[in-house]
CSV table of N, CA and C in Angstrom, one decimal:
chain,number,residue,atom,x,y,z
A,27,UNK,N,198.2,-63.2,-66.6
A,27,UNK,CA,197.1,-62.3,-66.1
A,27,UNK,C,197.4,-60.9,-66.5
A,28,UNK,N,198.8,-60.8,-66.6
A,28,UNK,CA,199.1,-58.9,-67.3
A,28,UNK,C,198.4,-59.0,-68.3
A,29,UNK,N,198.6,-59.7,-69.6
A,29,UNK,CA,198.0,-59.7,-70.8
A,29,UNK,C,196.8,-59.3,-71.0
A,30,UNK,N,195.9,-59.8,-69.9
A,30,UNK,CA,194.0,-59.3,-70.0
A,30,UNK,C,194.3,-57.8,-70.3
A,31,UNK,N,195.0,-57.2,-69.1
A,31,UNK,CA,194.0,-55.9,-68.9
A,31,UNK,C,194.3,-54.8,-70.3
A,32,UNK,N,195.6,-55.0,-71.5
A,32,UNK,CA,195.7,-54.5,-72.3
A,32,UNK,C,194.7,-55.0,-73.1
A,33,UNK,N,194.1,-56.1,-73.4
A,33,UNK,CA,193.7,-56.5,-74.7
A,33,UNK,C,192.2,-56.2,-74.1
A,34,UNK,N,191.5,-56.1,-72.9
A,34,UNK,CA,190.3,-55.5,-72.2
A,34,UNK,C,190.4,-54.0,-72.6
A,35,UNK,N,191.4,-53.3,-72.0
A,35,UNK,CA,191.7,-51.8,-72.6
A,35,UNK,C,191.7,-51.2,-74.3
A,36,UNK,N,192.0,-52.6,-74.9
A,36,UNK,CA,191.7,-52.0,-76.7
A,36,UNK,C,190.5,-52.6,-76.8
A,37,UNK,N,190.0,-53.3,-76.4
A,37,UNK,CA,188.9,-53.7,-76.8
A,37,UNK,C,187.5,-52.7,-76.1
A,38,UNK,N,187.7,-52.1,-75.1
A,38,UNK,CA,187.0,-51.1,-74.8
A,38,UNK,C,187.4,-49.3,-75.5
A,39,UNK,N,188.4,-49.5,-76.1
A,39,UNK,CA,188.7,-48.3,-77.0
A,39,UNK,C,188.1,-48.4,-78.5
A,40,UNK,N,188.1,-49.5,-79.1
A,40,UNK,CA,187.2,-50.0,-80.0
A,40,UNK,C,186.0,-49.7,-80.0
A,41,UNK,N,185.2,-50.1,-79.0
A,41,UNK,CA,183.9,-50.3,-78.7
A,41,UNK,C,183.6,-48.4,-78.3
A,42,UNK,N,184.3,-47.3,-78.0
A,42,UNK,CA,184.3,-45.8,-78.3
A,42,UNK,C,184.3,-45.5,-79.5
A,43,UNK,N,185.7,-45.9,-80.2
A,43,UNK,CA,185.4,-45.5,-81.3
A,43,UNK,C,184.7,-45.9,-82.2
A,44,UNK,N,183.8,-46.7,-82.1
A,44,UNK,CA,182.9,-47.4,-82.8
A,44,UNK,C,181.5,-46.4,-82.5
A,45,UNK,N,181.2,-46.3,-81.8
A,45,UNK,CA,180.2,-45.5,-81.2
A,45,UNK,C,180.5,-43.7,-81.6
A,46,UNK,N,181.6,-43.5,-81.5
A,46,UNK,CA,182.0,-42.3,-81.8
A,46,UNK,C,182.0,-42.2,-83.4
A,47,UNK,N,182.1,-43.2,-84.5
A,47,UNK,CA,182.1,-43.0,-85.5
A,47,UNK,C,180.6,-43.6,-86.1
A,48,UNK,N,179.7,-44.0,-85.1
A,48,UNK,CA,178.3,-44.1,-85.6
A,48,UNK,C,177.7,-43.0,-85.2
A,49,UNK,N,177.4,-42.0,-84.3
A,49,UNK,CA,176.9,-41.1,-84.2
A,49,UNK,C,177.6,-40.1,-84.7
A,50,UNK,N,179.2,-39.8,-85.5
A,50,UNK,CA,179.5,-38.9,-86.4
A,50,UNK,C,178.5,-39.4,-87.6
A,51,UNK,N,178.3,-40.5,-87.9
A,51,UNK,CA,177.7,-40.8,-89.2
A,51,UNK,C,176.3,-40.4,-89.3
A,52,UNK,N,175.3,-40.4,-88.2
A,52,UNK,CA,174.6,-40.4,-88.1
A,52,UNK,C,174.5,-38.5,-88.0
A,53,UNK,N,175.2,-37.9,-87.7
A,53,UNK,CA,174.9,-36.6,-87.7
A,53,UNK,C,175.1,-36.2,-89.2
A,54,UNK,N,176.5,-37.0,-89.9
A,54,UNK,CA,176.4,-36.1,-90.7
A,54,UNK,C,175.5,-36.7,-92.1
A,55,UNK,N,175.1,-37.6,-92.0
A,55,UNK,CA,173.7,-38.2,-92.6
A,55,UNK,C,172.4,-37.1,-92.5
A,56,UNK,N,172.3,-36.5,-91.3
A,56,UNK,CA,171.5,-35.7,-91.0
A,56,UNK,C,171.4,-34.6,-92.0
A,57,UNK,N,172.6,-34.0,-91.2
A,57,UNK,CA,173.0,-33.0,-92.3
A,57,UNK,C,172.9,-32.6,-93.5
A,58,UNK,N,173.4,-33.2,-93.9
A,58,UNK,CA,173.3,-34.0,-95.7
A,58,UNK,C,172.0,-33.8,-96.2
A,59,UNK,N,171.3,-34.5,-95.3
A,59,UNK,CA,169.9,-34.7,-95.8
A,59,UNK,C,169.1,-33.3,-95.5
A,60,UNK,N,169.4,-32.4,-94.7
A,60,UNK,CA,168.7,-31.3,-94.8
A,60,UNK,C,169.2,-30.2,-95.5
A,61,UNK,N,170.1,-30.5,-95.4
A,61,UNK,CA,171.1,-28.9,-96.6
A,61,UNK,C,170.8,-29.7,-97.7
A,62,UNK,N,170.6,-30.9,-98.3
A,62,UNK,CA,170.3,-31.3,-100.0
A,62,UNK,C,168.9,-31.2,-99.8
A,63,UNK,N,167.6,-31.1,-99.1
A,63,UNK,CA,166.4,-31.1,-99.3
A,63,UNK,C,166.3,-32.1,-99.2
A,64,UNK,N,166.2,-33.2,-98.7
A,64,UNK,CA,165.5,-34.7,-98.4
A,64,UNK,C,165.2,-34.2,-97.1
A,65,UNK,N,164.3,-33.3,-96.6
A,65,UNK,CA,163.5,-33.2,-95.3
A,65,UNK,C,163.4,-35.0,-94.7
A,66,UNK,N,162.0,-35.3,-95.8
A,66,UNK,CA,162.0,-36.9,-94.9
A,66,UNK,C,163.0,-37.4,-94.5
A,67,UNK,N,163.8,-37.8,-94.8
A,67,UNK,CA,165.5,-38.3,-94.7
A,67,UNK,C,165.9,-37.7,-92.9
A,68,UNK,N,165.9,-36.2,-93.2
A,68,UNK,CA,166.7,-35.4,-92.2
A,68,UNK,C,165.5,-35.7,-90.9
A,69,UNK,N,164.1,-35.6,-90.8
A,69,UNK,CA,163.2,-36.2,-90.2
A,69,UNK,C,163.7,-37.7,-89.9
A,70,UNK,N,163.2,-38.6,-90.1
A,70,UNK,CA,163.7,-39.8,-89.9
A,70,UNK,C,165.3,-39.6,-89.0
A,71,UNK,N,166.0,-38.7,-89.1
A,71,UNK,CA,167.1,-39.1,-88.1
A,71,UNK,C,166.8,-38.0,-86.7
A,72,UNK,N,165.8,-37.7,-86.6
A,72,UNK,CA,165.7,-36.8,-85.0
A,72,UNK,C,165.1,-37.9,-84.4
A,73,UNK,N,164.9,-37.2,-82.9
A,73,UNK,CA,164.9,-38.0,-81.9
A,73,UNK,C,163.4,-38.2,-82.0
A,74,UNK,N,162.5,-38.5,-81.4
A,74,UNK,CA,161.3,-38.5,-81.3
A,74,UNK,C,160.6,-37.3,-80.8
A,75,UNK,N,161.2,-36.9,-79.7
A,75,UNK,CA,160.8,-35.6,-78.8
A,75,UNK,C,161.5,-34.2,-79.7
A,76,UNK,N,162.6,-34.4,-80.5
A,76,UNK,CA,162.8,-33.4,-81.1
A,76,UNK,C,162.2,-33.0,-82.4
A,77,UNK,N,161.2,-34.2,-82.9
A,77,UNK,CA,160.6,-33.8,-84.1
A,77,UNK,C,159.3,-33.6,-83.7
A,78,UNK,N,158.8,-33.9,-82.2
A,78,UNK,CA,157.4,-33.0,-82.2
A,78,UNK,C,157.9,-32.1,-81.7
A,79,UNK,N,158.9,-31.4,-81.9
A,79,UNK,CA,159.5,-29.5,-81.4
A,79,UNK,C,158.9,-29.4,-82.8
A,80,UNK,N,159.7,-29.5,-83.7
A,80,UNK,CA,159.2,-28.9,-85.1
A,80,UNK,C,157.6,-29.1,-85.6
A,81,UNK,N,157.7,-27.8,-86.6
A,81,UNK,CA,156.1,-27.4,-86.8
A,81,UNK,C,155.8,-28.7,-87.8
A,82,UNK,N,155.1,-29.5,-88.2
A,82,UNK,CA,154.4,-30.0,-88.9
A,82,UNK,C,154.0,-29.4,-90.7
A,83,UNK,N,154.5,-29.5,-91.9
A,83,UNK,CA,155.4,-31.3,-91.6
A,83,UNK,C,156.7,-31.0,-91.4
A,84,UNK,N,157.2,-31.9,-90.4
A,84,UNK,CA,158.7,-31.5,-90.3
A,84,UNK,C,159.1,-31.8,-91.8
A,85,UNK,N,159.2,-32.6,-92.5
A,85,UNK,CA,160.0,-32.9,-93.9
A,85,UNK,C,160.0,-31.3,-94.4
A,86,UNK,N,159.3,-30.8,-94.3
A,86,UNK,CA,159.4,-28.7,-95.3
A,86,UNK,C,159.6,-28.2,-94.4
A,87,UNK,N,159.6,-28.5,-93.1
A,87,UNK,CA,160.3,-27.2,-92.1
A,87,UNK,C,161.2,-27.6,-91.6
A,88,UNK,N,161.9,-28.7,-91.5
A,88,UNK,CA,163.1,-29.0,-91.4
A,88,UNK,C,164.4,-28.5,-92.7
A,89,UNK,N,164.1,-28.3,-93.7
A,89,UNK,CA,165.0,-28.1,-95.0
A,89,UNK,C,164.5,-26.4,-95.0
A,90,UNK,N,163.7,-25.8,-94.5
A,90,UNK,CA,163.4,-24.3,-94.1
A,90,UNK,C,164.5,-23.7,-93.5
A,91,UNK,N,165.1,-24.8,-91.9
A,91,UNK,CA,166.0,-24.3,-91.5
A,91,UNK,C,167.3,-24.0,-92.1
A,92,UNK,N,167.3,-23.9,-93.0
A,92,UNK,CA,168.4,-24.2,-93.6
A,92,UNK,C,169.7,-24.2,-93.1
A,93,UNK,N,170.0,-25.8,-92.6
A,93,UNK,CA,171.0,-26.2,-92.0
A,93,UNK,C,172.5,-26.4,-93.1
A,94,UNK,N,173.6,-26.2,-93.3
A,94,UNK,CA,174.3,-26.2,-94.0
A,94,UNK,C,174.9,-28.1,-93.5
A,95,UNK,N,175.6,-28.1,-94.8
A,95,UNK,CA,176.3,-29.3,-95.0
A,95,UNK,C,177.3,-29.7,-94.2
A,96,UNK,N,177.6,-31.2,-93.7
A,96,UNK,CA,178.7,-31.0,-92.7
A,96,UNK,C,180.1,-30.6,-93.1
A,97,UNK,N,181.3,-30.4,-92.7
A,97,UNK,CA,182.3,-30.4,-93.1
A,97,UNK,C,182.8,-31.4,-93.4
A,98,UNK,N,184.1,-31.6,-94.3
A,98,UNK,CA,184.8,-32.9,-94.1
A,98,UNK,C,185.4,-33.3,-93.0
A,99,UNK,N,185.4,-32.6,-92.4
A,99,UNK,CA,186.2,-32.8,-90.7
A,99,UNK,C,185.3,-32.4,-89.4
A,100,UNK,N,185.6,-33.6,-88.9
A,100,UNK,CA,184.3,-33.7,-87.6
A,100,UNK,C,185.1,-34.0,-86.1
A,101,UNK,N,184.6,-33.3,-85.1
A,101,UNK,CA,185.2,-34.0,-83.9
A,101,UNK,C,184.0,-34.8,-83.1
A,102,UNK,N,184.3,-36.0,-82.5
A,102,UNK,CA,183.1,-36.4,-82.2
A,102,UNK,C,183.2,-37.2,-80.7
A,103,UNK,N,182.5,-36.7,-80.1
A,103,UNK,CA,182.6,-37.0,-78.3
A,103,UNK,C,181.5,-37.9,-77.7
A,104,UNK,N,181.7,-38.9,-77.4
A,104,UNK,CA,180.8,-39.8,-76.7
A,104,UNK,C,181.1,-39.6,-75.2
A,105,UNK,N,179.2,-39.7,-74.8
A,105,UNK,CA,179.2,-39.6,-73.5
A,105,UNK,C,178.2,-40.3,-72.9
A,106,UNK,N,178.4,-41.3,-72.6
A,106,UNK,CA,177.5,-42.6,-72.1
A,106,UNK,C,176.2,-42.9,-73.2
A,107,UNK,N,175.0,-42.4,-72.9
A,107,UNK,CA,174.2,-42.2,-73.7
A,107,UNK,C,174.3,-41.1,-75.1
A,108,UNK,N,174.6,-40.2,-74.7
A,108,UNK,CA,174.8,-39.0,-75.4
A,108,UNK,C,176.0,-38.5,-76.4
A,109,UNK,N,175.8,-37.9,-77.4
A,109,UNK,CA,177.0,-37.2,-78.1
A,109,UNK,C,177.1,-36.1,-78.8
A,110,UNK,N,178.0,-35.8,-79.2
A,110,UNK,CA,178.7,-34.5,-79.4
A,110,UNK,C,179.4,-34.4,-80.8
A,111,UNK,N,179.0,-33.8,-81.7
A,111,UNK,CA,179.6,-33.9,-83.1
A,111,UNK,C,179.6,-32.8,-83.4
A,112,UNK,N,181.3,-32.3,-83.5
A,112,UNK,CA,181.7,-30.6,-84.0
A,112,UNK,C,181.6,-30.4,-85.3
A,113,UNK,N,181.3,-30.0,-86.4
A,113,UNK,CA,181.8,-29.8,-87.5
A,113,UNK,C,182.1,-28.2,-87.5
A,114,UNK,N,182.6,-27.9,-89.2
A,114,UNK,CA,182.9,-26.1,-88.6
A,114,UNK,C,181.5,-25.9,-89.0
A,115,UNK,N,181.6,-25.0,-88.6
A,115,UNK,CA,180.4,-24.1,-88.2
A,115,UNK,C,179.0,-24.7,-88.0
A,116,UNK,N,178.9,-25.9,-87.4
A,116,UNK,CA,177.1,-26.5,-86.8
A,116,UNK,C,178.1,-27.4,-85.7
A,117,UNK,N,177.1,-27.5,-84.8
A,117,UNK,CA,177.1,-29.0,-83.6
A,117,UNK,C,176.5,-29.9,-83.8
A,118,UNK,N,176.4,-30.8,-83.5
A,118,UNK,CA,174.9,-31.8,-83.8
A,118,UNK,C,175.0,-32.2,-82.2
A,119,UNK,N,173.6,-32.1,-81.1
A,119,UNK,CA,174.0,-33.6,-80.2
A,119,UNK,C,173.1,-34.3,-80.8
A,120,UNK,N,173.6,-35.8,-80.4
A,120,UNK,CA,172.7,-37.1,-79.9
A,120,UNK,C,172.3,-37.5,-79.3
A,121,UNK,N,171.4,-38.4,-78.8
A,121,UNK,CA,171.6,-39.9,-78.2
A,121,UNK,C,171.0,-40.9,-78.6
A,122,UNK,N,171.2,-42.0,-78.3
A,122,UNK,CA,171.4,-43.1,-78.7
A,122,UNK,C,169.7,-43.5,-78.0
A,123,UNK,N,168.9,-44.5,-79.1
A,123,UNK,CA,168.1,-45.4,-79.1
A,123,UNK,C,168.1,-46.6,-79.4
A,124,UNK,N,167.1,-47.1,-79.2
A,124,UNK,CA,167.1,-48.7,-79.2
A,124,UNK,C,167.5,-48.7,-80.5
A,125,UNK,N,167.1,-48.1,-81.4
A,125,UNK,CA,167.5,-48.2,-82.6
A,125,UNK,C,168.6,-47.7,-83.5
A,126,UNK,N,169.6,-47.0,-82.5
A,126,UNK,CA,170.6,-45.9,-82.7
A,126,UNK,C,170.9,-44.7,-82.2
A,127,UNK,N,171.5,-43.7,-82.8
A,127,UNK,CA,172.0,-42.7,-82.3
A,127,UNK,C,170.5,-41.9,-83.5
A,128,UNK,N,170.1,-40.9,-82.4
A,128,UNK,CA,169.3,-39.8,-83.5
A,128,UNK,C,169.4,-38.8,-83.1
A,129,UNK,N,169.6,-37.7,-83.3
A,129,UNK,CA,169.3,-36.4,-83.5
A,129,UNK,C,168.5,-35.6,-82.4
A,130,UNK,N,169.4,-34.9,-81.5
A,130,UNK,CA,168.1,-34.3,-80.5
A,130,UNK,C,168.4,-32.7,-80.5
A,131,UNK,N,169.5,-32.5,-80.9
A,131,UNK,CA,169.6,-30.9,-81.5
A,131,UNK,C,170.7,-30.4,-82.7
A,132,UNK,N,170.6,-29.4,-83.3
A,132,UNK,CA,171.5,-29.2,-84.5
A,132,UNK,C,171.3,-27.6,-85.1
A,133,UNK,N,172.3,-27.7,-85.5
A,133,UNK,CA,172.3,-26.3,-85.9
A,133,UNK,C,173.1,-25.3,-84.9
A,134,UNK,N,173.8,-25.9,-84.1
A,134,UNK,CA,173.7,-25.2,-83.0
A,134,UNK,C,175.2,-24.8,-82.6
A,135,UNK,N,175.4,-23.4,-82.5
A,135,UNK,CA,176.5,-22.8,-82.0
A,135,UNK,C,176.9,-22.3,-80.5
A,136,UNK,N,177.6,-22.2,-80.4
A,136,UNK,CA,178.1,-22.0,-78.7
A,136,UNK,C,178.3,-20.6,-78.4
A,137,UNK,N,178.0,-20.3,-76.9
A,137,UNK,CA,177.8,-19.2,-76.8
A,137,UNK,C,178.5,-18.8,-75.5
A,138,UNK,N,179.9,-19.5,-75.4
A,138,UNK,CA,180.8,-18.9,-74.0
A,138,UNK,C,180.1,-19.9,-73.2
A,139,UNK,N,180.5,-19.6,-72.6
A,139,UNK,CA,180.0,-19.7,-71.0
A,139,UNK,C,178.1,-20.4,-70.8
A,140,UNK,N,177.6,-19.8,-71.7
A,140,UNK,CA,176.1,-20.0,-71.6
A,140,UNK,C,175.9,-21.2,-72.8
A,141,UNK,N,175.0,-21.7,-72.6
A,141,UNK,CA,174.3,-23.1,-73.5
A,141,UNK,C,174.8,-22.6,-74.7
A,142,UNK,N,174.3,-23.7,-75.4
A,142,UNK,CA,174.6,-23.9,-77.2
A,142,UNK,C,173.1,-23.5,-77.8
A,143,UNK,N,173.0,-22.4,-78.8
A,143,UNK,CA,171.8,-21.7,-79.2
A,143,UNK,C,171.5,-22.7,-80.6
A,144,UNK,N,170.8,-23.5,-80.7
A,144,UNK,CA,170.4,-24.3,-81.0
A,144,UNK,C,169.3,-24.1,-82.5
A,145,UNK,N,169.2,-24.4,-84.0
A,145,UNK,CA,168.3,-23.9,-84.6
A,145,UNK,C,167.3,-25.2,-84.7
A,146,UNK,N,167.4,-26.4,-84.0
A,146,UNK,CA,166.4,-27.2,-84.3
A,146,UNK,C,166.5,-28.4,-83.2
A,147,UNK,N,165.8,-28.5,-81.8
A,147,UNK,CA,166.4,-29.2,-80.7
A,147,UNK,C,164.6,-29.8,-80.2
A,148,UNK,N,165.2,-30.6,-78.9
A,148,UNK,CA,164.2,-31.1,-78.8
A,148,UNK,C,163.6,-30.3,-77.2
A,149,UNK,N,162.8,-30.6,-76.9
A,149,UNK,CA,161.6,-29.6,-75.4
A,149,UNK,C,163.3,-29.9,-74.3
């Protein structure tokens, strides 16, 4: 009976970092796609609610923003639904859909004490 609760405990650490390395991917897929110009691309990974924030068509006003590329080094935080992806100098959050992790703000730097000032988020 000892044996379960280790091989339960890596197997729920798996199942984090598994999650934590699909919504790093997923952000920095984002990324990518709006600092190289593939607007559609960078569209297709927001959330639904954060791409009716943007003006129409998001594909040219999303690559407007001009969001820079991710770094090669990312920290990335899962939080039930939700996530957290550092790179230097941009944030990305997520959360997760039926269909994945998408995009619900980015661009976004921290500001102390007070929220994260955000260049492209959702209502």
């Amino acid at each position: 009976m000892m044996m379960v609760i280790p091989v339960l405990l890596t197997a729920g650490c798996a199942s984090v970092e598994q999650r934590s390395g699909a919504a790093e991917e997923t952000a920095r897929r984002f990324l990518q796609a709006a600092a190289g110009g593939d607007g559609q691309a960078a569209c297709d990974a927001l959330a639904p609610e954060t791409e009716r924030q943007i003006d129409a068509p998001c594909a040219r006003t999303i690559v407007d923003e001009a969001l820079t590329a991710p770094s090669d080094q990312a920290d990335s935080q899962v939080y039930g639904q939700r996530a957290l992806v550092r790179f230097t100098g941009d944030t990305v959050f997520l959360a997760v859909f039926p269909d994945g992790w998408r995009v619900v703000a980015a661009g976004c730097v921290p500001r102390g004490e007070r929220p994260y000032d955000c260049a492209v988020q959702g209502g």
